[in-house]
Amino acid sequence: MPESLMMGLTIFVLAMFAGFEVITKVPPTLHTPLMSGANAISGIAIIGAILVAGEGHSTLNIVFGVVAVAFATINVVGGFLVTDRMLNMFKKKTSEK
Amino acid sequence: MDVMDGLSTIIALSYLIAASLFIYGLKFMSSPATARKGNLIAAIGMFIAIVVTLLDRKIIDFTWIAVGIIIGSLIGAVSARKVKMTAMPQMVGIFNGFGGGASALVAMAEFLRATSTSEGILHLDASISIIITIIIGAVTFTGSFVAFGKLEGFITGAPVQFPLQKVVNVLVILGAVGLSVYIIGWAPSWTLFYVVVGLSLLYGVLFVIPIGGADMPVVISLLNSFSGLAACAAGFVVQNNILIIAGSLVGSAGLILTQIMCKAMNRSLTNVLFSAFGTGDMEAGATTATGDKVARSVDAEEAAMIMGYAQSVIIVPGYGMAAAQAQHAVRELTELLQSRGVEVKFAIHPVAGRMPGHMNVLLAEAQVPYNLLYDMDDINPEFPHADVALVIGANDVINPIARYDKSSPIYGMPILDVDKAKHIIIIKRSLNVGFAGIDNELFYDPKTSMFFGSAKDKVQELVSEVKKL
């Protein structure tokens, strides 16, 4: 097995555990924002997309790359903005009688 | 040992910072008070990751990157701003789809590059990661679009079934996997490669269409997880750790939510995905004997009277509230009752609505303070002391049959103990069965008053009647 693959697998497994640890305690009120926030993070594929679009090996490659960049950007920008909009609405009662 | 040059070091360290910010952000998102900050922290992490990637020397042309980013930002920003809160499940669904699609495209581009530059020879680990990314990414892409269509109403929310459906589904996914093995092991052919892409896209459609509308919280969570796992697999393709880390975080977040949703329905994930729940053609035990039972209906005046003079009211919102956009009227009613000294609380079932936390978002939009919202376990002991339980467009999650009738499809599902309240007022359009296709004996309980009509109209009527008291 190539060393890079082994390294990747190690990181993958540890990151999954980190994810489970960090997220298990989220209260139900925040399930939707958590999901859409996490969703925005999954737009990290944009990094791969940028490299593919920028390396420019062939026309088809660039086409794939540009569409991938656009898709991932929708995911990132839309995801973070919509989560922020939602969380902005979550307010505790201000004037308690 | 290889030593990285200055630029590569900066990039790698920045990725590490970005990964830490993602974890920090997710951590902050677990408390309502810090959640907004958490989202911002994660966004900053993403911004750092994107900026340093642009420094990479492998990039020779920025034009096309700029084009993609501008188009994507415009679409993303406009839709995030315009979307109605009631449409949030489909919005999250479609964002998932784009994320999965992006990962699949990255893998396709890598396959193209690898096969055209090294005379068709691909390293085994590279080709395996490419294929895995494409399958997960493509399934997420089309699956999310079907989920979007179902939630938006383009496609019927009911499970879509056809003869030999399970056989076809299995053949499609086996075909994709089998061809992949052939491509990896023997022939990296482009034609076959496209067939795999096509089969994966097809499987995404087949996988979601037999799942009914009320099971969407599970599907959306699962697709969320898939979009993360696709990004993670893409990380193996482009050998980039930040993709692996961020992808795994999202993958585990999605899996946790999926598990919570399944538990809330007392069904296994396989049951949700493959049983075409809610088609009505399953063995439903004691559901037909409804002929002799009488449901009592009330008018707005009487219902307002019951509630206006109560000491405590628990409101139970369901998908009906979302569908009718009744959340603002509900807030008005809540404030009115509170001003009369009535204690108002909300009981939220984990799978009420079409995505995890759907009711919470809608009520937050209507500016109902979140400390009035209670989870099932916290509110259930309070129903016996409540004077009134007002049910707005919920059905299966309050059906007492889940407690005792083993033949019922919802047997074992944890429910809200609405039947223990002193009075029960149910706003519903008709006596029709809910998603699970079974009758609700609660409608015929002597303590129950049915208040027939659309959630929004009926709550508004209640508001004007309570004002007159």
Coordinates of C-alpha atoms in Angstrom, one line a residue:
Chain A
M1 CA 0.0 0.0 0.0
P2 CA 1.4 3.4 -0.9
E3 CA 2.4 5.5 2.1
S4 CA 0.2 8.4 1.0
L5 CA -2.9 6.2 1.0
M6 CA -2.1 4.9 4.5
M7 CA -1.7 8.4 5.7
G8 CA -5.0 9.4 4.2
L9 CA -6.8 6.5 5.7
T10 CA -5.4 7.3 9.2
I11 CA -6.6 10.9 8.9
F12 CA -10.0 9.8 7.6
V13 CA -10.6 7.4 10.6
L14 CA -9.4 9.9 13.2
A15 CA -11.4 12.8 11.6
M16 CA -14.6 10.6 11.7
F17 CA -14.0 10.0 15.4
A18 CA -13.4 13.7 16.0
G19 CA -16.7 14.5 14.1
F20 CA -18.7 12.0 16.2
E21 CA -17.2 13.4 19.4
V22 CA -17.9 17.1 18.5
I23 CA -21.4 16.6 17.2
T24 CA -23.2 14.1 19.4
K25 CA -24.2 16.8 21.9
V26 CA -26.1 19.1 19.6
P27 CA -29.6 19.9 20.9
P28 CA -32.6 19.2 18.5
T29 CA -33.3 22.9 18.2
L30 CA -30.0 23.2 16.2
H31 CA -30.4 20.2 14.0
T32 CA -31.3 22.1 10.9
P33 CA -28.6 24.8 11.2
L34 CA -26.0 22.1 12.0
M35 CA -27.0 20.2 8.9
S36 CA -26.8 23.2 6.7
G37 CA -23.6 24.4 8.3
A38 CA -22.0 21.0 7.9
N39 CA -23.4 21.0 4.4
A40 CA -21.5 24.2 3.6
I41 CA -18.3 22.5 4.9
S42 CA -18.8 19.6 2.5
G43 CA -18.3 22.2 -0.2
I44 CA -14.6 21.8 0.6
A45 CA -14.5 19.9 -2.7
I46 CA -14.0 23.4 -4.1
I47 CA -10.3 23.0 -3.3
G48 CA -10.1 20.0 -5.6
A49 CA -12.2 21.8 -8.2
I50 CA -10.0 24.9 -8.2
L51 CA -6.9 22.8 -8.8
V52 CA -8.6 20.8 -11.6
A53 CA -9.9 24.0 -13.3
G54 CA -6.6 25.8 -12.9
E55 CA -4.2 23.1 -14.1
G56 CA -5.9 23.2 -17.5
H57 CA -4.8 19.9 -19.0
S58 CA -7.5 19.7 -21.7
T59 CA -10.6 21.5 -22.7
L60 CA -12.8 18.8 -21.2
N61 CA -10.8 18.9 -18.1
I62 CA -11.4 22.6 -17.8
V63 CA -15.1 22.1 -18.4
F64 CA -15.4 19.6 -15.6
G65 CA -13.3 21.9 -13.4
V66 CA -15.3 25.0 -14.0
V67 CA -18.7 23.2 -13.4
A68 CA -17.2 21.7 -10.3
V69 CA -16.0 25.1 -9.0
A70 CA -19.5 26.6 -9.7
F71 CA -21.3 23.7 -7.9
A72 CA -19.0 23.7 -4.9
T73 CA -19.2 27.5 -4.6
I74 CA -23.0 27.3 -4.6
N75 CA -22.7 24.8 -1.8
V76 CA -20.2 26.9 0.2
V77 CA -21.6 30.4 -0.3
G78 CA -25.3 29.3 -0.2
G79 CA -24.7 27.0 2.8
F80 CA -22.9 29.4 5.1
L81 CA -25.3 32.3 4.2
V82 CA -28.5 30.4 4.7
T83 CA -27.2 29.0 8.0
D84 CA -26.3 32.5 9.2
R85 CA -29.8 33.7 8.2
M86 CA -31.4 30.9 10.2
L87 CA -29.2 31.3 13.3
N88 CA -29.9 35.0 13.3
M89 CA -33.6 34.1 14.0
F90 CA -32.9 31.9 17.0
K91 CA -33.5 34.2 19.9
K92 CA -34.1 33.7 23.5
K93 CA -37.0 35.5 25.1
T94 CA -35.7 39.0 25.9
S95 CA -38.3 40.5 28.2
E96 CA -39.3 38.0 30.8
K97 CA -42.3 38.9 32.7
Chain B
M1 CA 12.7 12.6 3.9
D2 CA 11.3 15.1 1.5
V3 CA 11.3 18.7 2.8
M4 CA 8.5 21.0 1.6
D5 CA 9.4 24.3 0.1
G6 CA 8.3 27.6 1.7
L7 CA 5.1 28.0 -0.3
S8 CA 4.0 24.4 0.2
T9 CA 4.6 24.7 3.9
I10 CA 2.4 27.8 4.1
I11 CA -0.3 26.1 2.2
A12 CA -0.2 22.9 4.3
L13 CA -0.2 24.9 7.6
S14 CA -3.1 27.0 6.4
Y15 CA -5.0 23.8 5.6
L16 CA -4.3 22.7 9.2
I17 CA -5.7 25.9 10.5
A18 CA -8.7 25.6 8.3
A19 CA -9.4 22.1 9.6
S20 CA -9.1 23.3 13.2
L21 CA -11.5 26.1 12.5
F22 CA -14.0 23.6 11.0
I23 CA -13.9 21.5 14.2
Y24 CA -14.1 24.6 16.3
G25 CA -17.1 25.9 14.3
L26 CA -19.0 22.7 14.6
K27 CA -18.3 22.6 18.3
F28 CA -19.7 26.2 18.7
M29 CA -22.7 25.1 16.7
S30 CA -23.9 22.8 19.5
S31 CA -25.2 25.6 21.6
P32 CA -27.8 28.1 20.5
A33 CA -25.9 31.0 22.1
T34 CA -22.7 30.4 20.2
A35 CA -24.1 28.8 17.0
R36 CA -23.9 31.8 14.8
K37 CA -20.3 32.5 15.8
G38 CA -19.6 28.8 15.0
N39 CA -20.9 29.1 11.5
L40 CA -18.8 32.2 11.0
I41 CA -15.7 30.4 12.3
A42 CA -16.3 27.6 9.8
A43 CA -16.8 30.1 7.0
I44 CA -13.5 31.8 7.9
G45 CA -11.8 28.3 7.7
M46 CA -13.3 27.8 4.3
F47 CA -12.2 31.2 3.1
I48 CA -8.6 30.5 4.3
A49 CA -8.6 27.2 2.6
I50 CA -9.8 28.6 -0.7
V51 CA -7.4 31.6 -0.7
V52 CA -4.2 29.5 -0.1
T53 CA -5.3 27.0 -2.7
L54 CA -5.2 29.8 -5.2
L55 CA -1.5 30.2 -4.4
D56 CA -0.7 26.7 -5.6
R57 CA 1.9 26.8 -8.4
K58 CA 0.1 24.1 -10.3
I59 CA -2.5 26.6 -11.3
I60 CA -1.6 28.2 -14.6
D61 CA -4.9 29.9 -15.4
F62 CA -7.2 31.8 -13.1
T63 CA -9.8 32.8 -15.7
W64 CA -12.0 29.7 -15.5
I65 CA -11.7 29.5 -11.7
A66 CA -13.0 33.1 -11.5
V67 CA -15.9 32.3 -13.8
G68 CA -16.9 29.3 -11.7
I69 CA -16.6 31.1 -8.4
I70 CA -18.6 34.2 -9.6
I71 CA -21.4 32.1 -11.1
G72 CA -21.5 29.9 -8.0
S73 CA -21.4 32.8 -5.6
L74 CA -24.3 34.6 -7.3
I75 CA -26.5 31.5 -7.4
G76 CA -25.6 30.5 -3.9
A77 CA -26.1 34.0 -2.4
V78 CA -29.3 34.8 -4.2
S79 CA -31.0 31.5 -3.3
A80 CA -29.8 31.7 0.3
R81 CA -31.3 35.1 0.6
K82 CA -34.6 34.4 -1.2
V83 CA -35.5 31.0 0.1
K84 CA -38.5 30.9 2.5
M85 CA -38.0 29.2 5.8
T86 CA -40.7 26.7 5.0
A87 CA -38.6 25.7 1.9
M88 CA -35.5 25.1 3.9
P89 CA -35.5 21.2 3.7
Q90 CA -35.4 21.3 -0.1
M91 CA -32.8 24.1 -0.1
V92 CA -30.5 22.1 2.2
G93 CA -31.2 19.1 0.0
I94 CA -30.2 20.8 -3.2
F95 CA -27.0 22.3 -1.7
N96 CA -26.1 18.8 -0.7
G97 CA -26.6 17.7 -4.3
F98 CA -24.2 20.4 -5.6
G99 CA -21.6 19.4 -3.2
G100 CA -21.8 15.7 -4.2
G101 CA -21.8 16.7 -7.9
A102 CA -18.7 18.8 -7.5
S103 CA -16.8 15.9 -5.9
A104 CA -17.9 13.6 -8.7
L105 CA -16.7 16.1 -11.3
V106 CA -13.3 16.5 -9.6
A107 CA -12.9 12.7 -9.8
M108 CA -13.9 12.6 -13.5
A109 CA -11.4 15.3 -14.3
E110 CA -8.7 13.4 -12.5
F111 CA -9.6 10.2 -14.4
L112 CA -9.3 12.1 -17.6
R113 CA -6.0 13.6 -16.7
A114 CA -4.5 10.3 -15.5
T115 CA -5.6 8.3 -18.5
S116 CA -4.5 10.9 -21.0
T117 CA -1.0 11.6 -19.6
S118 CA 0.3 8.2 -18.6
E119 CA -0.8 6.0 -21.5
G120 CA -3.8 4.8 -19.8
I121 CA -2.0 3.4 -16.8
L122 CA -3.6 4.3 -13.5
H123 CA -2.3 3.4 -10.1
L124 CA -4.6 1.0 -8.3
D125 CA -5.2 3.3 -5.3
A126 CA -5.9 6.3 -7.5
S127 CA -8.4 4.5 -9.6
I128 CA -10.2 3.0 -6.7
S129 CA -10.6 6.4 -5.0
I130 CA -11.7 7.9 -8.3
I131 CA -14.5 5.3 -8.8
I132 CA -15.7 5.5 -5.1
T133 CA -15.8 9.3 -5.4
I134 CA -17.8 9.2 -8.6
I135 CA -20.3 6.6 -7.3
I136 CA -21.0 8.4 -4.0
G137 CA -20.9 11.9 -5.6
A138 CA -23.3 11.0 -8.4
V139 CA -25.7 9.2 -6.2
T140 CA -25.7 12.3 -3.9
F141 CA -26.3 14.6 -6.9
T142 CA -29.3 12.9 -8.4
G143 CA -30.7 11.7 -5.1
S144 CA -30.7 15.2 -3.7
F145 CA -32.5 16.5 -6.8
V146 CA -35.2 13.9 -6.5
A147 CA -35.5 14.7 -2.8
F148 CA -35.8 18.4 -3.8
G149 CA -38.5 17.6 -6.3
K150 CA -40.4 15.6 -3.8
L151 CA -40.3 18.3 -1.2
E152 CA -41.1 21.1 -3.7
G153 CA -44.0 19.0 -5.1
F154 CA -42.6 18.5 -8.6
I155 CA -42.6 14.8 -7.9
T156 CA -45.2 13.0 -5.9
G157 CA -44.3 12.9 -2.2
A158 CA -45.8 9.4 -2.0
P159 CA -43.4 6.4 -2.5
V160 CA -43.0 5.7 -6.2
Q161 CA -43.0 2.0 -6.9
F162 CA -42.8 -0.3 -9.9
P163 CA -42.6 -4.0 -10.4
L164 CA -39.3 -5.7 -9.6
Q165 CA -38.1 -2.4 -8.2
K166 CA -35.7 -3.9 -5.7
V167 CA -34.3 -6.2 -8.3
V168 CA -33.7 -3.3 -10.7
N169 CA -32.1 -1.2 -7.9
V170 CA -29.8 -4.0 -7.0
L171 CA -28.8 -4.7 -10.6
V172 CA -28.1 -1.0 -11.2
I173 CA -25.8 -0.6 -8.3
L174 CA -24.1 -4.0 -8.8
G175 CA -23.7 -3.1 -12.5
A176 CA -21.9 0.1 -11.5
V177 CA -19.7 -1.7 -9.0
G178 CA -18.9 -4.6 -11.3
L179 CA -18.0 -2.3 -14.2
S180 CA -15.8 -0.3 -11.8
V181 CA -13.9 -3.4 -10.8
Y182 CA -13.4 -4.2 -14.5
I183 CA -12.2 -0.7 -15.2
I184 CA -9.8 -0.7 -12.3
G185 CA -8.5 -4.1 -12.9
W186 CA -8.4 -4.5 -16.6
A187 CA -9.5 -1.6 -18.9
P188 CA -9.5 2.1 -18.0
S189 CA -11.9 2.7 -20.9
W190 CA -13.8 6.0 -21.2
T191 CA -16.9 4.4 -22.6
L192 CA -17.3 2.1 -19.7
F193 CA -16.4 4.9 -17.4
Y194 CA -19.3 7.0 -18.6
V195 CA -21.6 4.0 -18.2
V196 CA -20.5 3.8 -14.5
V197 CA -21.2 7.5 -14.1
G198 CA -24.6 7.0 -15.8
L199 CA -25.5 4.0 -13.6
S200 CA -24.5 5.9 -10.5
L201 CA -26.7 8.9 -11.5
L202 CA -29.6 6.5 -12.2
Y203 CA -29.1 4.8 -8.8
G204 CA -29.4 8.2 -7.0
V205 CA -32.9 8.6 -8.6
L206 CA -34.0 5.0 -7.9
F207 CA -32.8 5.1 -4.4
V208 CA -34.8 8.1 -3.4
I209 CA -38.1 7.8 -5.3
P210 CA -39.5 4.9 -3.3
I211 CA -39.1 6.9 0.0
G212 CA -42.1 8.8 1.2
G213 CA -42.3 12.5 2.1
A214 CA -42.5 12.1 5.9
D215 CA -39.3 10.0 5.8
M216 CA -37.4 12.9 4.2
P217 CA -35.7 13.9 7.5
V218 CA -33.8 10.6 7.3
V219 CA -33.0 11.0 3.5
I220 CA -31.8 14.6 3.8
S221 CA -29.5 13.6 6.8
L222 CA -28.2 10.7 4.9
L223 CA -27.5 12.7 1.7
N224 CA -25.8 15.3 3.9
S225 CA -23.6 12.5 5.1
F226 CA -23.0 11.3 1.6
S227 CA -22.0 14.7 0.4
G228 CA -19.3 14.8 3.1
L229 CA -18.1 11.3 2.3
A230 CA -17.9 12.2 -1.4
A231 CA -15.7 15.2 -0.6
C232 CA -13.6 12.9 1.7
A233 CA -13.2 10.4 -1.2
A234 CA -12.2 13.3 -3.5
G235 CA -9.5 14.1 -1.0
F236 CA -8.0 10.7 -1.6
V237 CA -8.2 11.4 -5.4
V238 CA -6.4 14.7 -5.3
Q239 CA -4.3 13.6 -2.2
N240 CA -5.4 16.5 -0.1
N241 CA -5.9 16.1 3.6
I242 CA -8.2 19.1 4.2
L243 CA -10.8 17.4 1.9
I244 CA -10.4 14.2 3.9
I245 CA -10.8 15.9 7.3
A246 CA -13.6 18.3 6.3
G247 CA -15.4 15.5 4.4
S248 CA -15.2 13.1 7.4
L249 CA -16.6 15.7 9.8
V250 CA -19.6 16.3 7.6
G251 CA -19.9 12.5 7.0
S252 CA -20.1 11.8 10.7
A253 CA -22.4 14.7 11.4
G254 CA -24.8 13.4 8.8
L255 CA -24.6 9.9 10.1
I256 CA -25.4 11.0 13.7
L257 CA -28.4 12.9 12.5
T258 CA -29.6 10.0 10.4
Q259 CA -29.3 7.8 13.4
I260 CA -31.2 10.2 15.6
M261 CA -34.0 10.4 13.0
C262 CA -34.3 6.7 12.7
K263 CA -34.4 6.2 16.5
A264 CA -37.1 8.8 16.7
M265 CA -39.3 6.7 14.4
N266 CA -38.1 3.4 16.0
R267 CA -37.2 2.1 12.6
S268 CA -33.9 0.9 11.2
L269 CA -32.2 2.7 8.4
T270 CA -32.7 -0.2 6.0
N271 CA -36.5 -0.2 6.9
V272 CA -36.7 3.6 6.0
L273 CA -34.8 3.2 2.8
F274 CA -36.3 0.0 1.4
S275 CA -39.7 -0.5 2.8
A276 CA -41.7 2.1 0.8
F277 CA -43.4 3.1 4.0
G278 CA -46.8 4.8 3.9
T279 CA -48.2 3.2 0.7
G280 CA -51.1 1.9 2.7
D281 CA -50.8 -1.6 1.3
M282 CA -49.0 -3.0 4.3
E283 CA -50.6 -5.2 7.0
A284 CA -52.4 -2.7 9.1
G285 CA -54.1 -4.4 12.0
A286 CA -56.9 -2.6 13.9
T287 CA -57.3 0.2 11.5
T288 CA -60.6 -0.5 9.8
A289 CA -63.0 -0.4 12.7
T290 CA -63.8 3.3 12.5
G291 CA -67.4 3.1 11.4
D292 CA -69.1 3.5 14.7
K293 CA -66.7 6.1 16.2
V294 CA -67.7 9.7 16.4
A295 CA -65.3 12.6 16.4
R296 CA -66.5 15.8 18.1
S297 CA -65.8 19.0 16.3
V298 CA -65.7 22.5 17.8
D299 CA -65.9 26.0 16.4
A300 CA -63.4 28.8 16.9
E301 CA -65.4 30.4 19.7
E302 CA -65.5 27.3 21.9
A303 CA -61.9 26.4 21.2
A304 CA -60.8 29.9 22.1
M305 CA -62.8 29.7 25.3
I306 CA -61.1 26.4 26.3
M307 CA -57.7 27.9 25.7
G308 CA -58.2 31.4 26.9
Y309 CA -59.3 30.2 30.4
A310 CA -56.7 27.5 30.7
Q311 CA -53.7 27.7 33.0
S312 CA -51.3 25.9 30.7
V313 CA -51.4 25.1 27.0
I314 CA -48.9 22.8 25.1
I315 CA -48.8 23.4 21.4
V316 CA -47.8 20.4 19.2
P317 CA -46.8 21.6 15.7
G318 CA -46.4 19.2 12.8
Y319 CA -45.9 19.3 9.0
G320 CA -49.4 20.8 8.6
M321 CA -48.2 24.0 10.3
A322 CA -45.3 24.2 7.8
A323 CA -47.5 23.4 4.8
A324 CA -50.0 26.1 5.7
Q325 CA -47.2 28.6 6.7
A326 CA -49.1 29.0 10.0
Q327 CA -46.1 29.8 12.2
H328 CA -46.7 33.5 12.4
A329 CA -50.3 33.1 13.4
V330 CA -49.1 30.6 16.0
R331 CA -46.8 33.1 17.5
E332 CA -49.6 35.7 17.7
L333 CA -51.8 33.2 19.5
T334 CA -48.9 32.3 21.8
E335 CA -48.4 36.0 22.8
L336 CA -52.1 36.6 23.2
L337 CA -52.4 33.6 25.5
Q338 CA -49.4 34.6 27.5
S339 CA -50.8 38.1 28.0
R340 CA -53.8 36.4 29.6
G341 CA -51.5 34.6 32.0
V342 CA -51.7 31.3 30.2
E343 CA -48.5 29.3 30.3
V344 CA -47.6 28.2 26.7
K345 CA -45.1 25.6 25.8
F346 CA -44.2 23.8 22.5
A347 CA -43.7 20.1 22.2
I348 CA -41.4 19.2 19.3
H349 CA -41.2 15.6 18.1
P350 CA -37.8 14.9 16.6
V351 CA -39.3 13.9 13.2
A352 CA -42.0 16.5 13.0
G353 CA -41.7 18.1 9.5
R354 CA -39.5 17.2 6.6
M355 CA -36.0 17.6 8.0
P356 CA -34.3 17.4 11.4
G357 CA -35.3 20.5 13.5
H358 CA -37.8 21.8 10.9
M359 CA -40.3 23.0 13.4
N360 CA -37.7 24.8 15.4
V361 CA -36.5 26.8 12.4
L362 CA -40.1 27.8 11.5
L363 CA -41.0 28.9 15.0
A364 CA -37.7 30.8 15.2
E365 CA -38.6 32.6 12.0
A366 CA -41.9 33.6 13.6
Q367 CA -39.8 34.9 16.6
V368 CA -41.1 32.3 19.1
P369 CA -38.3 32.3 21.7
Y370 CA -36.5 29.0 21.6
N371 CA -36.7 28.5 25.3
L372 CA -40.4 27.8 24.9
L373 CA -39.6 24.8 22.7
Y374 CA -39.3 21.5 24.5
D375 CA -38.0 18.1 23.2
M376 CA -40.1 15.0 23.5
D377 CA -38.4 13.6 26.6
D378 CA -38.7 16.9 28.5
I379 CA -42.3 17.7 27.6
N380 CA -43.9 14.3 27.9
P381 CA -44.0 14.3 31.8
E382 CA -45.9 17.7 31.5
F383 CA -48.8 16.6 29.4
P384 CA -50.8 15.2 32.4
H385 CA -50.7 18.6 34.1
A386 CA -51.5 20.5 30.9
D387 CA -55.1 21.9 30.6
V388 CA -55.0 21.9 26.8
A389 CA -52.9 20.3 24.1
L390 CA -53.3 22.1 20.8
V391 CA -52.2 19.9 18.0
I392 CA -51.5 21.8 14.7
G393 CA -51.2 19.5 11.7
A394 CA -49.5 16.6 13.4
N395 CA -50.9 13.0 13.3
D396 CA -48.7 9.9 13.5
V397 CA -46.4 11.4 16.2
I398 CA -49.3 11.7 18.6
N399 CA -51.0 8.4 17.8
P400 CA -51.3 6.3 21.0
I401 CA -51.6 3.1 18.9
A402 CA -47.7 3.2 18.7
R403 CA -47.6 2.2 22.4
Y404 CA -49.5 -1.0 22.3
D405 CA -50.6 -2.4 18.9
K406 CA -47.8 -4.6 17.6
S407 CA -49.5 -5.0 14.2
S408 CA -49.4 -1.3 13.6
P409 CA -46.7 0.0 11.3
I410 CA -45.7 2.7 13.8
Y411 CA -45.6 0.3 16.8
G412 CA -42.7 1.3 19.1
M413 CA -42.3 4.8 17.7
P414 CA -41.8 7.2 20.6
I415 CA -44.8 9.6 20.6
L416 CA -45.8 12.8 22.3
D417 CA -48.2 12.0 25.2
V418 CA -50.9 14.3 24.0
D419 CA -53.6 12.0 25.1
K420 CA -52.7 12.6 28.7
A421 CA -53.7 16.3 28.6
K422 CA -57.1 17.3 30.1
H423 CA -58.3 18.7 26.8
I424 CA -57.1 18.1 23.3
I425 CA -57.8 20.4 20.4
I426 CA -56.6 19.1 17.0
I427 CA -56.5 21.4 14.0
K428 CA -56.6 19.2 10.9
R429 CA -58.1 19.5 7.5
S430 CA -60.0 16.2 7.8
L431 CA -60.2 12.9 9.6
N432 CA -57.9 11.4 6.9
V433 CA -55.1 9.1 7.9
G434 CA -51.6 10.4 8.3
F435 CA -48.5 9.5 6.4
A436 CA -48.3 6.0 7.9
G437 CA -51.8 5.3 6.5
I438 CA -53.4 4.4 9.8
D439 CA -56.3 5.8 11.8
N440 CA -55.8 7.8 14.9
E441 CA -58.0 6.8 17.9
L442 CA -57.1 10.1 19.6
F443 CA -59.5 11.8 17.2
Y444 CA -62.4 9.9 18.8
D445 CA -61.3 10.4 22.4
P446 CA -64.1 12.1 24.4
K447 CA -61.5 14.6 25.6
T448 CA -60.7 15.5 22.0
S449 CA -62.2 18.3 20.0
M450 CA -61.5 18.4 16.3
F451 CA -61.1 21.8 14.7
F452 CA -61.3 21.2 11.0
G453 CA -59.6 23.4 8.5
S454 CA -56.3 24.7 7.2
A455 CA -53.8 25.4 10.0
K456 CA -53.3 29.0 9.1
D457 CA -57.0 29.9 8.9
K458 CA -57.9 28.1 12.0
V459 CA -55.2 29.6 14.1
Q460 CA -56.1 33.0 12.9
E461 CA -59.7 32.4 13.8
L462 CA -58.5 31.4 17.3
V463 CA -56.5 34.6 17.6
S464 CA -59.5 36.8 16.8
E465 CA -61.8 34.8 19.1
V466 CA -59.3 34.9 22.0
K467 CA -59.1 38.7 21.6
K468 CA -62.8 38.9 22.1
L469 CA -62.7 37.1 25.4

